[in-house]
C-alpha cells in the first residue's frame, strides 16, 4: 500500500513558517495571498495488505513520531 | 480561492530527511515502511476569482519562492 501523511500546525497555534512565507510572497508582489499555513507531507510504501492494520499502524506512527500532536494535526490517505 | 501546494524532492535526488524518518520508523519497529519521501505542504487563500489567473500566479510563486525547481517538484490544487 502507498500512504500519504499530511501534518499541519493546529489552527489555533501560531505558524511562524507560514507567516514568513506570507511576508516573503507579499514582498515579491503577491498581495492576493493570505492565511498561509505550512506543513509536512510524507509519502511512503507500507508492506501491509490489510487496510485496518495499515490504518492502525499509520496512526501509531503519526502519534509517536511523524506529528507533534500537541501543536500539530495529521491526516493520511491510503491507496 | 483556496490553494494547496505540494513540494516534493525529485525522484532522482537523495532525500536525507526521508531516509532519516525511515531509519527512525524502523528503529521503532515499523519495518513495513519503505521509500519514505518528505516534502512541504502549503495552504493559503488567494484573493483572485479568475481561475486561469490564479493558476498563473501560483505557478510563478512556486517557481520563484515555494519550490527549488533544481531539486524539487511541485503541484497544486485550487478549490
Tab-separated table of N, CA, C and O in Angstrom, chain A residues 41 43, chain B residues 5-13 37-42 59 62-63 65-76:
chain	number	residue	atom	x	y	z
A	41	UNK	N	4.630	16.882	4.466
A	41	UNK	CA	3.907	15.986	3.553
A	41	UNK	C	4.810	14.774	3.382
A	41	UNK	O	5.976	14.920	3.034
A	43	UNK	N	5.293	10.717	1.991
A	43	UNK	CA	4.811	9.603	1.175
A	43	UNK	C	5.678	8.396	1.524
A	43	UNK	O	6.891	8.536	1.682
B	5	UNK	N	-0.492	23.622	-2.084
B	5	UNK	CA	0.719	23.355	-2.867
B	5	UNK	C	1.517	22.228	-2.199
B	5	UNK	O	1.663	22.210	-0.977
B	6	UNK	N	1.946	21.277	-3.019
B	6	UNK	CA	2.754	20.153	-2.530
B	6	UNK	C	4.129	20.254	-3.172
B	6	UNK	O	4.220	20.284	-4.404
B	7	UNK	N	5.153	20.334	-2.342
B	7	UNK	CA	6.524	20.439	-2.860
B	7	UNK	C	7.283	19.189	-2.416
B	7	UNK	O	7.394	18.932	-1.217
B	8	UNK	N	7.753	18.398	-3.361
B	8	UNK	CA	8.462	17.158	-3.017
B	8	UNK	C	9.812	17.117	-3.727
B	8	UNK	O	9.982	17.738	-4.788
B	9	UNK	N	10.718	16.387	-3.132
B	9	UNK	CA	12.035	16.269	-3.739
B	9	UNK	C	11.936	15.359	-4.967
B	9	UNK	O	11.197	14.381	-4.950
B	10	UNK	N	12.634	15.714	-6.017
B	10	UNK	CA	12.576	14.919	-7.258
B	10	UNK	C	13.023	13.489	-6.990
B	10	UNK	O	13.880	13.234	-6.142
B	11	UNK	N	12.436	12.555	-7.748
B	11	UNK	CA	12.675	11.126	-7.505
B	11	UNK	C	14.163	10.777	-7.576
B	11	UNK	O	14.639	9.968	-6.801
B	12	UNK	N	14.902	11.420	-8.505
B	12	UNK	CA	16.309	11.029	-8.693
B	12	UNK	C	17.245	11.770	-7.747
B	12	UNK	O	18.464	11.665	-7.864
B	13	UNK	N	16.687	12.534	-6.811
B	13	UNK	CA	17.516	13.286	-5.869
B	13	UNK	C	17.432	12.617	-4.497
B	13	UNK	O	16.349	12.214	-4.058
B	37	UNK	N	9.435	9.556	1.540
B	37	UNK	CA	9.786	10.845	0.923
B	37	UNK	C	9.106	11.940	1.737
B	37	UNK	O	7.917	11.839	2.044
B	38	UNK	N	9.859	12.962	2.091
B	38	UNK	CA	9.298	14.052	2.900
B	38	UNK	C	9.282	15.320	2.059
B	38	UNK	O	10.241	15.597	1.333
B	39	UNK	N	8.173	16.066	2.154
B	39	UNK	CA	8.090	17.317	1.389
B	39	UNK	C	7.344	18.369	2.170
B	39	UNK	O	6.983	18.175	3.338
B	40	UNK	N	7.109	19.499	1.481
B	40	UNK	CA	6.382	20.611	2.103
B	40	UNK	C	4.948	20.623	1.589
B	40	UNK	O	4.675	20.201	0.461
B	41	UNK	N	4.092	21.159	2.434
B	41	UNK	CA	2.655	21.210	2.128
B	41	UNK	C	2.199	22.600	2.552
B	41	UNK	O	2.406	23.016	3.702
B	42	UNK	N	1.704	23.379	1.613
B	42	UNK	CA	1.289	24.749	1.952
B	42	UNK	C	-0.174	24.936	1.602
B	42	UNK	O	-0.638	24.512	0.540
B	59	UNK	N	1.808	29.320	-10.141
B	59	UNK	CA	2.983	28.777	-10.838
B	59	UNK	C	4.180	29.696	-10.631
B	59	UNK	O	5.284	29.238	-10.305
B	62	UNK	N	5.495	29.399	-7.100
B	62	UNK	CA	6.242	28.147	-6.901
B	62	UNK	C	7.627	28.253	-7.534
B	62	UNK	O	8.636	27.914	-6.923
B	63	UNK	N	7.656	28.758	-8.753
B	63	UNK	CA	8.918	28.838	-9.476
B	63	UNK	C	9.898	29.805	-8.795
B	63	UNK	O	11.101	29.574	-8.760
B	65	UNK	N	9.638	31.082	-5.426
B	65	UNK	CA	9.895	31.021	-3.965
B	65	UNK	C	9.630	29.657	-3.331
B	65	UNK	O	10.442	29.124	-2.609
B	66	UNK	N	8.446	29.112	-3.606
B	66	UNK	CA	7.987	27.979	-2.807
B	66	UNK	C	8.749	26.685	-3.104
B	66	UNK	O	8.885	25.820	-2.234
B	67	UNK	N	9.268	26.549	-4.307
B	67	UNK	CA	9.986	25.314	-4.639
B	67	UNK	C	11.350	25.634	-5.242
B	67	UNK	O	11.492	26.617	-5.965
B	68	UNK	N	12.328	24.824	-4.907
B	68	UNK	CA	13.639	24.929	-5.564
B	68	UNK	C	13.585	23.968	-6.744
B	68	UNK	O	13.824	22.762	-6.594
B	69	UNK	N	13.269	24.496	-7.899
B	69	UNK	CA	12.940	23.637	-9.041
B	69	UNK	C	14.141	22.834	-9.552
B	69	UNK	O	13.976	21.948	-10.388
B	70	UNK	N	15.340	23.116	-9.026
B	70	UNK	CA	16.503	22.304	-9.412
B	70	UNK	C	16.361	20.911	-8.793
B	70	UNK	O	16.622	19.898	-9.432
B	71	UNK	N	15.886	20.838	-7.553
B	71	UNK	CA	15.813	19.539	-6.871
B	71	UNK	C	14.405	19.163	-6.436
B	71	UNK	O	14.177	18.094	-5.887
B	72	UNK	N	13.464	20.093	-6.617
B	72	UNK	CA	12.104	19.810	-6.151
B	72	UNK	C	11.081	19.880	-7.277
B	72	UNK	O	11.234	20.660	-8.219
B	73	UNK	N	10.046	19.077	-7.129
B	73	UNK	CA	8.877	19.167	-7.989
B	73	UNK	C	7.777	19.838	-7.182
B	73	UNK	O	7.773	19.775	-5.942
B	74	UNK	N	6.803	20.430	-7.857
B	74	UNK	CA	5.655	20.997	-7.138
B	74	UNK	C	4.380	20.697	-7.910
B	74	UNK	O	4.410	20.500	-9.124
B	75	UNK	N	3.300	20.601	-7.196
B	75	UNK	CA	1.970	20.540	-7.828
B	75	UNK	C	1.012	21.277	-6.908
B	75	UNK	O	1.323	21.505	-5.727
B	76	UNK	N	-0.123	21.668	-7.448
B	76	UNK	CA	-1.036	22.442	-6.600
B	76	UNK	C	-2.485	22.076	-6.928
B	76	UNK	O	-2.776	21.530	-7.999
